[in-house]
Short mmCIF file of C-alpha atoms and ligand atoms in Angstrom, two decimals:
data_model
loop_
_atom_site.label_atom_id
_atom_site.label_comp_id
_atom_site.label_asym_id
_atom_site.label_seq_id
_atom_site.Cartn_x
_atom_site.Cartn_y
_atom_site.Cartn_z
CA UNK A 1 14.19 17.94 13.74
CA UNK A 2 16.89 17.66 10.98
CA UNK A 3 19.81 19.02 12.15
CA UNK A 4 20.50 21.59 9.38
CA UNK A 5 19.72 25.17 10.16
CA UNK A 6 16.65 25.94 9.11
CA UNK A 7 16.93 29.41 8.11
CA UNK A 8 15.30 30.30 5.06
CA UNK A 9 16.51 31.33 1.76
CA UNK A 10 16.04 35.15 0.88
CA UNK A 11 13.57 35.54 -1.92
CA UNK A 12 16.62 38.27 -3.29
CA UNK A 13 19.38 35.38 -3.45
CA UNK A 14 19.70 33.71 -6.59
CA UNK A 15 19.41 30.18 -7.29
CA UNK A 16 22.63 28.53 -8.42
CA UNK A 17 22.01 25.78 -10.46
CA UNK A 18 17.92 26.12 -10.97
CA UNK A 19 16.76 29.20 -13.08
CA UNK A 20 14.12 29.34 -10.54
CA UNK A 21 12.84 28.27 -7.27
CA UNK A 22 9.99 26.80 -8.14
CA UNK A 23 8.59 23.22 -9.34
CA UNK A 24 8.64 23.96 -13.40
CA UNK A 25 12.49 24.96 -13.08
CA UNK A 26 12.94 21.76 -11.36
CA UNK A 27 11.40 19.95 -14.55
CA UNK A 28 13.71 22.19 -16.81
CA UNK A 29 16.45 20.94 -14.55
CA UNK A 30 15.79 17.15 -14.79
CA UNK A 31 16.00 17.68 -18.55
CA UNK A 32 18.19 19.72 -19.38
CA UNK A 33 20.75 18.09 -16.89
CA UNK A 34 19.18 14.41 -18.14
CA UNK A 35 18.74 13.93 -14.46
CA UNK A 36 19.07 9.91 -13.59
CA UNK A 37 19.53 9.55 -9.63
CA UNK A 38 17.24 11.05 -7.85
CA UNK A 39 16.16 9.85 -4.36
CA UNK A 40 13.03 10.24 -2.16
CA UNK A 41 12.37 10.46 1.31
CA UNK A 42 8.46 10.12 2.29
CA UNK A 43 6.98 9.64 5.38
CA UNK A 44 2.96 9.37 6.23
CA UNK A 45 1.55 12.29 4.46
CA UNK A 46 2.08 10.36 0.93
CA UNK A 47 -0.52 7.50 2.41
CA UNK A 48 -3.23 10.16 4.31
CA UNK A 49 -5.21 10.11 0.41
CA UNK A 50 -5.46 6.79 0.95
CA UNK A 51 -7.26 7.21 3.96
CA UNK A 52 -4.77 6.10 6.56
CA UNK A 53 -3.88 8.91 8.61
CA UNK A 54 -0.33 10.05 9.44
CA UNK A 55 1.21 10.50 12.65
CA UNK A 56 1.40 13.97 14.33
CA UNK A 57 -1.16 15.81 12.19
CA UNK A 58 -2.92 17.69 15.24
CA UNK A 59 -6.56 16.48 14.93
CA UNK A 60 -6.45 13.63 12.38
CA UNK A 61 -3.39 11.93 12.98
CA UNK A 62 -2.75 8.41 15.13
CA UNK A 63 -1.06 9.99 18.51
CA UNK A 64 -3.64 12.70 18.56
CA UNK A 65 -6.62 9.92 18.09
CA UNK A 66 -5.29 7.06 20.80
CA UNK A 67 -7.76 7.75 23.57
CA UNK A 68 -9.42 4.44 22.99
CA UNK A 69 -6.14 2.92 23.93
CA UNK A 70 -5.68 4.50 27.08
CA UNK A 71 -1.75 4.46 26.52
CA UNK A 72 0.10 6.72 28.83
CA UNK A 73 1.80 8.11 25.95
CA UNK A 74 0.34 7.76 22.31
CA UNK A 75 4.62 6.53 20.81
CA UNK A 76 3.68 4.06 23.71
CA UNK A 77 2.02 2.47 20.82
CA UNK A 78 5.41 1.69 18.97
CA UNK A 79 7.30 1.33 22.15
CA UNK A 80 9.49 -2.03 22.23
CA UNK A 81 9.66 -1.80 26.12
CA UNK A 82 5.84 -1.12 26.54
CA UNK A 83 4.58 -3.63 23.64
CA UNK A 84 6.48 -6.00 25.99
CA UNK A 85 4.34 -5.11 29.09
CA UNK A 86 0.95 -4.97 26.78
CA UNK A 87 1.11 -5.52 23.19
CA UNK A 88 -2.85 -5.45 22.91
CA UNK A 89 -2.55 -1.49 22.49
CA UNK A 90 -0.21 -2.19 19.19
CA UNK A 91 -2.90 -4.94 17.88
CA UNK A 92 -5.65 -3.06 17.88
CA UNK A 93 -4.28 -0.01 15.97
CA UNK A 94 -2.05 -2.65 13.62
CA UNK A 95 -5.67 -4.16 12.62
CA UNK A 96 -6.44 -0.63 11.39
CA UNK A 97 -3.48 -0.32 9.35
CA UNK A 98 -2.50 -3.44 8.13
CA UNK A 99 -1.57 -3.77 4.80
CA UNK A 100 -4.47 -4.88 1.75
CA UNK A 101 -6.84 -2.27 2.84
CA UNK A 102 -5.64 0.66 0.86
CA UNK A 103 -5.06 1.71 -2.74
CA UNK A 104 -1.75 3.36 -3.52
CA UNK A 105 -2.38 7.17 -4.43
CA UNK A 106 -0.78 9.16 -6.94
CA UNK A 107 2.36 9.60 -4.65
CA UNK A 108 2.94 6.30 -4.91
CA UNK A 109 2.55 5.95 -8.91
CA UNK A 110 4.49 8.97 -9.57
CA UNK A 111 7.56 7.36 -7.62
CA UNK A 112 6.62 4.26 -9.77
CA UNK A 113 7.15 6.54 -13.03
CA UNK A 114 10.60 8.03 -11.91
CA UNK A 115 11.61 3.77 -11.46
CA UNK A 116 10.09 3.30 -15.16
CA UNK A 117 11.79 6.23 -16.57
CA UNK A 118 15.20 5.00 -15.31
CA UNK A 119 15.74 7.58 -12.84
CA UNK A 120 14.97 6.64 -9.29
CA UNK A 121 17.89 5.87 -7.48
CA UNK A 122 16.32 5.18 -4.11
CA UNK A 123 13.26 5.61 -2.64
CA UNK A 124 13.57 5.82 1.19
CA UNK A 125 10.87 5.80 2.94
CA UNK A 126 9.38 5.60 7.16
CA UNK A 127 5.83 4.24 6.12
CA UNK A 128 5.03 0.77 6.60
CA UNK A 129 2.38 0.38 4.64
CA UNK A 130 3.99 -1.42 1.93
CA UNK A 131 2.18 1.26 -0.97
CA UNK A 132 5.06 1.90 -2.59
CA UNK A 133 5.32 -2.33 -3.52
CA UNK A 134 1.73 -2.21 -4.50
CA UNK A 135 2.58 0.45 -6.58
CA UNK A 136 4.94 -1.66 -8.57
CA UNK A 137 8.02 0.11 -7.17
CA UNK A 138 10.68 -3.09 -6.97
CA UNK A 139 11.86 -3.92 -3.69
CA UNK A 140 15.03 -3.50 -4.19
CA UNK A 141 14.62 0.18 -4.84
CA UNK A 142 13.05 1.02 -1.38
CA UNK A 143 14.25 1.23 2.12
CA UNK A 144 12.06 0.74 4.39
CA UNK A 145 13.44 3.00 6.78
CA UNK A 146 10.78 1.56 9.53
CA UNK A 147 10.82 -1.83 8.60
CA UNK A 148 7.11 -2.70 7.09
CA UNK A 149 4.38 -5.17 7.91
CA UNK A 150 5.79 -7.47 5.10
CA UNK A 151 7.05 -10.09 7.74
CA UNK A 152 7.03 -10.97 11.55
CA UNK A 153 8.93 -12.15 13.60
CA UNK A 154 9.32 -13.69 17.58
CA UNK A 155 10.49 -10.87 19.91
CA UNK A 156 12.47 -13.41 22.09
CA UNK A 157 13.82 -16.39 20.15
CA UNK A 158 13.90 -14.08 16.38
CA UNK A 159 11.44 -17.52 14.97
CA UNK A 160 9.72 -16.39 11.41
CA UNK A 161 6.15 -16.64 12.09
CA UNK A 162 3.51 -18.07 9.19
CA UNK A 163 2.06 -15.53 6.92
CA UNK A 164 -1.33 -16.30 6.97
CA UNK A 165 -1.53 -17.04 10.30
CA UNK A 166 -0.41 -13.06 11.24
CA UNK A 167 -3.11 -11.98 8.60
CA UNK A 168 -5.78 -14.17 10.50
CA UNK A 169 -4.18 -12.67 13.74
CA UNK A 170 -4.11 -8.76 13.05
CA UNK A 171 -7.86 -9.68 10.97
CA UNK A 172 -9.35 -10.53 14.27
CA UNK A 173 -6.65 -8.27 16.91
CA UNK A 174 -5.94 -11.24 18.75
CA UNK A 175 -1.93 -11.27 20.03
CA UNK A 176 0.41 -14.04 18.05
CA UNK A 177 2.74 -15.59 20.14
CA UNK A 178 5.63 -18.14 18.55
CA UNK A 179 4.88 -21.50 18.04
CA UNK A 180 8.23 -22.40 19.39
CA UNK A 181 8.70 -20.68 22.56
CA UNK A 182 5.25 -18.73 22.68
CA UNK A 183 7.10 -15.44 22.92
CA UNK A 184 5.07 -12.08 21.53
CA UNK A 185 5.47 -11.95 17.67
CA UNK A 186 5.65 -8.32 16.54
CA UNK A 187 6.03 -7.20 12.98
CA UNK A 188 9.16 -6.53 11.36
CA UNK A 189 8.46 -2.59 12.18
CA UNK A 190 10.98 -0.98 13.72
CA UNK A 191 10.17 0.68 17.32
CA UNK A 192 11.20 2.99 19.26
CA UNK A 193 14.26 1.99 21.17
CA UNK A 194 15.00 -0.74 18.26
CA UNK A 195 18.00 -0.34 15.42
CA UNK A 196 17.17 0.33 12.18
CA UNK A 197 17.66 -2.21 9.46
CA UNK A 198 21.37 -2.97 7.81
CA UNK A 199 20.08 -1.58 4.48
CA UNK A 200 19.20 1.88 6.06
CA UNK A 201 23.25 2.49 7.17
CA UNK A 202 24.13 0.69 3.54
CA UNK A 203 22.89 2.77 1.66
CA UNK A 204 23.11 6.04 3.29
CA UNK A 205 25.59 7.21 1.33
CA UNK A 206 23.33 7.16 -1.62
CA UNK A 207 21.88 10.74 -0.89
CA UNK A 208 25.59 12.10 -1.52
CA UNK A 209 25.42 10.79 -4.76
CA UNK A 210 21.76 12.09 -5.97
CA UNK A 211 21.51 14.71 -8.51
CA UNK A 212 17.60 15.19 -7.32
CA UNK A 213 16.10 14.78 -4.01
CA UNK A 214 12.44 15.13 -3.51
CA UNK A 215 11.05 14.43 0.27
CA UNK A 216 7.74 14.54 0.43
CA UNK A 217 4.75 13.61 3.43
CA UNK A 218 7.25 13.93 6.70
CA UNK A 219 7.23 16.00 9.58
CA UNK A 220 11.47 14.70 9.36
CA UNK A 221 10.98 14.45 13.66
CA UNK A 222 12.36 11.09 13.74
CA UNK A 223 16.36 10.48 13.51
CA UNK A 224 18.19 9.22 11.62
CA UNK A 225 15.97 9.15 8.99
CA UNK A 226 15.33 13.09 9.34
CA UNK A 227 19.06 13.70 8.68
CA UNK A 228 18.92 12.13 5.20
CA UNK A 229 17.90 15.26 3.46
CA UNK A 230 21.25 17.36 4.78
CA UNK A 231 23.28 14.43 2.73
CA UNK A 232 22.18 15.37 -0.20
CA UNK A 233 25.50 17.16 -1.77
CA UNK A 234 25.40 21.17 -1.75
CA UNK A 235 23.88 21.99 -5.67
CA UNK A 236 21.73 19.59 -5.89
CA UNK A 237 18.18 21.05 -5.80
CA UNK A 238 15.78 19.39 -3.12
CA UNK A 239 12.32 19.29 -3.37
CA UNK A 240 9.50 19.38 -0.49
CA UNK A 241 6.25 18.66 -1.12
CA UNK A 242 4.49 18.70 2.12
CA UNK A 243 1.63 20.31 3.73
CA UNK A 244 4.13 22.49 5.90
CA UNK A 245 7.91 23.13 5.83
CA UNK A 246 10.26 20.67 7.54
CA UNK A 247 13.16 20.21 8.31
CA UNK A 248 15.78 22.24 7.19
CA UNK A 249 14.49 22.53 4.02
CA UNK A 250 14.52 25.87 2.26
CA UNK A 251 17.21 27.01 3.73
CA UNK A 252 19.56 26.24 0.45
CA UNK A 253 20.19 28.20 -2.75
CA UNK A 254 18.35 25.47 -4.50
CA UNK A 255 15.60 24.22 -2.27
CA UNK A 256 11.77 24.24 -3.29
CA UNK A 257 8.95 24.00 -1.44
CA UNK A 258 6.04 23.29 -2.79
CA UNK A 259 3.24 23.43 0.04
CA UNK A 260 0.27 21.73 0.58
CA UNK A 261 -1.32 18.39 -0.87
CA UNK A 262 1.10 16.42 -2.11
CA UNK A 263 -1.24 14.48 -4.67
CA UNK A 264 -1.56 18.09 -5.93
CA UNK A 265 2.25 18.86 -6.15
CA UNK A 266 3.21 15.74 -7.43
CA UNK A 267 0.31 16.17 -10.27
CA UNK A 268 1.75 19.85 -10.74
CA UNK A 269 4.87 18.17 -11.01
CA UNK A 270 4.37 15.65 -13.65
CA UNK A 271 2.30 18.42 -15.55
CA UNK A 272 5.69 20.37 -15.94
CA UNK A 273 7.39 17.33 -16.94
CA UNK A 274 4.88 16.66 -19.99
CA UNK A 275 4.11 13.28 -17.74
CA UNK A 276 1.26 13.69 -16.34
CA UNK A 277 -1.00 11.21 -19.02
CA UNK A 278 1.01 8.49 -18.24
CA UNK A 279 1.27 9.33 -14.13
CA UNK A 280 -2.94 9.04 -14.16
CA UNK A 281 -2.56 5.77 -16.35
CA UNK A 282 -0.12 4.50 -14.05
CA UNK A 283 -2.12 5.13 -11.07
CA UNK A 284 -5.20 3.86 -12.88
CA UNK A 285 -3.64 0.47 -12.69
CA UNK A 286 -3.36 0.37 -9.40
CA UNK A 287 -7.10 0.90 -9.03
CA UNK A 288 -9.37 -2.25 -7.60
CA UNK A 289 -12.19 -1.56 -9.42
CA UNK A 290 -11.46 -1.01 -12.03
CA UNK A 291 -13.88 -3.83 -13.31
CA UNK A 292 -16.56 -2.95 -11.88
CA UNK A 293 -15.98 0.58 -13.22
CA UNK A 294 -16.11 -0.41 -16.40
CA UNK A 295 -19.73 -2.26 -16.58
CA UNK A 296 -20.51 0.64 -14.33
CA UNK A 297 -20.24 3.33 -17.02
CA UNK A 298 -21.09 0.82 -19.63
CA UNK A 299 -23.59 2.44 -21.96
CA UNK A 300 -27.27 1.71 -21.07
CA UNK A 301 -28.49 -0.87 -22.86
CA UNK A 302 -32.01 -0.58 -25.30
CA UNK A 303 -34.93 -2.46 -24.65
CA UNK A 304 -34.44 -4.74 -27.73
CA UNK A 305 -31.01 -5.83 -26.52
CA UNK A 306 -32.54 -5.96 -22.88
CA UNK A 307 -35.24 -8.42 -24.75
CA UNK A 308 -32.45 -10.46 -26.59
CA UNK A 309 -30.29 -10.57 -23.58
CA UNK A 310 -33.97 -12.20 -21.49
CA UNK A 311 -34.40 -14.54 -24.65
CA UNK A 312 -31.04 -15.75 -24.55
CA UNK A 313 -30.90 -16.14 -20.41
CA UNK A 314 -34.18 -18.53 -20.48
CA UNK A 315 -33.15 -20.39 -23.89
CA UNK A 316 -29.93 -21.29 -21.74
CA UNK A 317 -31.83 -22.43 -18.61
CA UNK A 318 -34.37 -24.37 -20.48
CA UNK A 319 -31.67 -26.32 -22.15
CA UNK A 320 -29.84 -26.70 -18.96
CA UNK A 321 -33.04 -27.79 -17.74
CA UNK A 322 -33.57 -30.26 -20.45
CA UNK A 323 -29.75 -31.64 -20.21
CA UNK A 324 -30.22 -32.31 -16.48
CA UNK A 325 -33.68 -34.11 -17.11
CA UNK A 326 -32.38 -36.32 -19.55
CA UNK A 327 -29.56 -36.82 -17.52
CA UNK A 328 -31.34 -37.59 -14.54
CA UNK A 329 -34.20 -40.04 -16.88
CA UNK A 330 -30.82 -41.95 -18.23
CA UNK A 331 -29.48 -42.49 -15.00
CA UNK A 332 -33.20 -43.86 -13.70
CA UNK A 333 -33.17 -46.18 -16.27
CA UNK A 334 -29.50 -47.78 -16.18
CA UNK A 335 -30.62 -48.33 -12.30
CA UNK A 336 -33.40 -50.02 -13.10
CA UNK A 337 -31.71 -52.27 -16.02
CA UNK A 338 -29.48 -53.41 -13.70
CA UNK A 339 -32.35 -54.29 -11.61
CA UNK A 340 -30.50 -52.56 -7.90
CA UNK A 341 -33.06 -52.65 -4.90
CA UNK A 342 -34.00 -49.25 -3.54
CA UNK A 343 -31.79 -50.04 -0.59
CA UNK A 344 -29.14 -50.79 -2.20
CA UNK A 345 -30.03 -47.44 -4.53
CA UNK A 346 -29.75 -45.35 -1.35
CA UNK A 347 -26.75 -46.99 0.55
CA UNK A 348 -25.10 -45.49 -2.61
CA UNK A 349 -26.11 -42.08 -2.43
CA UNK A 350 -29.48 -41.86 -4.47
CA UNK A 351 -29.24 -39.41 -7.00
CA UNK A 352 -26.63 -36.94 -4.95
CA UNK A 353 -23.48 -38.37 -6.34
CA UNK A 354 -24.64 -38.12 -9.95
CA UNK A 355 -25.21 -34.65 -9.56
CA UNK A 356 -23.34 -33.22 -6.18
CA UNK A 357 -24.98 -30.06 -7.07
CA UNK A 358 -28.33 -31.05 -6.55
CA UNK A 359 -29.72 -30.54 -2.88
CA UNK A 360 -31.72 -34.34 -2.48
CA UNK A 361 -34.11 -34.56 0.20
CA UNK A 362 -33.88 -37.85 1.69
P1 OAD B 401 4.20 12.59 10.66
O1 OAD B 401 2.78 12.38 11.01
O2 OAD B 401 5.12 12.96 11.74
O3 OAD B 401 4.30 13.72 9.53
C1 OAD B 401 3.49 13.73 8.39
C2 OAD B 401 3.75 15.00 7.60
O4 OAD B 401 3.01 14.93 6.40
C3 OAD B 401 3.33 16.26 8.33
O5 OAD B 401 4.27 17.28 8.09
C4 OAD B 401 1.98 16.61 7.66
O6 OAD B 401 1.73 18.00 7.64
C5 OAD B 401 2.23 16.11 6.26
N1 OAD B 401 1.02 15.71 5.54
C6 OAD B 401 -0.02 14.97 5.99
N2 OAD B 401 -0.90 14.73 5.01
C7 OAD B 401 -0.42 15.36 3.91
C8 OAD B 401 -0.88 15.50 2.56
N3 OAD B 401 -2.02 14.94 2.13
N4 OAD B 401 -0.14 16.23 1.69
C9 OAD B 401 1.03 16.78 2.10
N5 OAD B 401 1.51 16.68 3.35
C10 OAD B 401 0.80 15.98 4.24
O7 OAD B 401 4.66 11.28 9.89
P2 OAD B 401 6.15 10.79 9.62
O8 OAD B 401 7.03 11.92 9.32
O9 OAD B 401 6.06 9.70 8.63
O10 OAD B 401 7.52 5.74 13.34
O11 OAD B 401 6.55 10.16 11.03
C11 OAD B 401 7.80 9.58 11.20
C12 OAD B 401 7.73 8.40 12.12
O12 OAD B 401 7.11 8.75 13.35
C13 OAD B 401 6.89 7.26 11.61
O13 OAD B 401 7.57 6.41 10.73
C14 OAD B 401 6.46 6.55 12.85
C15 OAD B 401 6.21 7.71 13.76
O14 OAD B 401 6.43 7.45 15.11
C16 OAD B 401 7.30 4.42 13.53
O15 OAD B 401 6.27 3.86 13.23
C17 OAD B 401 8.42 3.67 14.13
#
């Protein structure tokens, strides 16, 4: 748990810098204050839209769906000492979340917009999904709390391993081990009983600083990380946006919970901020198909352009037709000017290395 009391703020005490506690007096805040540092702290409930599922959620989340592994307990999973013993359990789930897979959600695109609008200080965050980079957030504005699947590394000798050979790995949940002393290669995720990174201590002094913080999609059970929110200075509203209330947040004159989807929040958010066209542009972008969306809802077409469309399609193949025959004649008849025997005519290829794409029975 963070370790702020979390007793709750009395509905009949005042807020003292928000006129309200609620989400639109936040937005009044940002401007009328011309709020430019805020920071985030986020955790798996910003990624469960995107279909992978958080953590501790009691039915859908990992721990509570490990069975299949048969670990004896489900944080086995990230456990440095048992991924030593049997790092097969850690494969098989890291094949399920690896990154590629997923589209960012609007989470991830609003904490884009705060970086485009000059405002995000830092965006801290325990996922390791690497949707916040997809989302166009710069690296250098995130911590990866966690670490992230971004890079690997030997457990033993500390050897960088190749890329594309861990995406071939994870793609078919075999084990990597390092080409140079065939130790276990594990992610750069951090695991239980492992430091976090230098830039999580660097930079923890950043909350201090923040005239906004918004923490959204944590259950804040994991320390240090779950202390970051009792940083933040006294007066300086913080926002959660979370299915349930965490932490010790709410328990300050100027704390605001907003509870339930976060998608929804942060939508209900941007909609008090006048932002909310450009958040669904934003997050538009970061949508795959987005091609073949658009000659999906292309209008139908009529039958004459259906006709002229046909015309066109067999005009083109008869002249491709024609090209290759003439092609094809031309070639027959330099061979035969230059009067080559039909064995030497075949030692040479026949016909297959004038046009490669042309399947020659011999
Ligand atoms: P948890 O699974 O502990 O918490 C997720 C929180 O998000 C819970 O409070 C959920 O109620 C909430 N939630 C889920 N879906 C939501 C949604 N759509 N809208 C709003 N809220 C939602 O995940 P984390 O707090 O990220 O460590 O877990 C922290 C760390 O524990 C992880 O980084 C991981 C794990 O062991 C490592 O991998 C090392």
């Amino acid at each position: 748990m963070g370790n702020e009391e979390s007793t709750m703020m009395d509905d009949t005490i005042a807020p003292s810098v928000l006129e309200a506690r609620n989400i639109e007096a936040v937005a009044k805040y940002i401007k009328v204050y011309d709020v430019k540092k805020v920071v985030l702290m986020v955790g798996a409930g910003i990624s469960t839209s995107a279909g992978i599922p958080d953590f501790r959620s009691p039915d859908t989340g990992i721990y509570a769906n490990l069975a299949f592994l048969d670990l004896p307990e489900p944080e086995d999973v990230f456990d440095i000492g048992f991924f030593r013993e049997n790092p097969k359990p850690f494969y098989a789930l890291a094949h399920e979340l690896y990154p590629g897979r997923y589209r960012p959600t609007i989470v991830h695109s609003f904490i884009r917009l705060l970086y485009e609008k000059g405002m995000l200080l830092k965006h801290f965050t325990q996922n390791i999904d690497c949707l916040e980079r997809q989302a166009g957030v710069p690296g250098d504005k995130i911590i990866e709390a966690h670490g992230s699947f971004a890079s690997q590394h030997c457990i033993d000798c500390k050897e960088l391993y190749p890329d594309e050979e861990m995406h071939e790995k994870v793609a078919k949940s075999e084990v990597p081990h390092c080409h140079k002393c065939n130790g276990l290669i594990k992610p750069d995720i951090v695991f239980f009983g492992e430091a976090l990174p230098s830039s999580f201590f660097d930079n923890r002094d950043l909350p201090a600083e923040a005239d906004l913080c918004i923490v959204m999609g944590t259950s804040l059970q994991v320390q240090p990380f779950a202390s970051l929110p009792s940083l933040c200075s006294e007066g300086v509203p913080r926002v959660l946006i979370n299915k349930e209330q965490v932490g010790g947040l709410g328990s300050r004159k100027d704390d605001v919970l907003l509870l339930g989807d976060c998608d929804a929040g942060v939508l209900r958010f941007a909609r008090a901020l006048g932002w909310e066209e450009e958040l669904e542009a934003l997050w538009e972008k970061t949508n795959p198909d987005l091609q073949s969306r658009a000659e999906e809802t292309a209008p139908p077409q009529t039958r004459d352009e259906r006709l002229h469309d046909e015309v066109e399609r067999l005009t083109e193949e008869v002249d491709r037709t024609l090209g290759l025959t003439e092609a094809y004649q031309r070639k027959v008849h330099e061979k035969l000017e230059s009067h080559e025997s039909p064995e030497a005519h075949r030692q040479s290829g026949g016909l297959g290395h004038v046009f490669p794409h042309l399947k020659l029975s011999h």
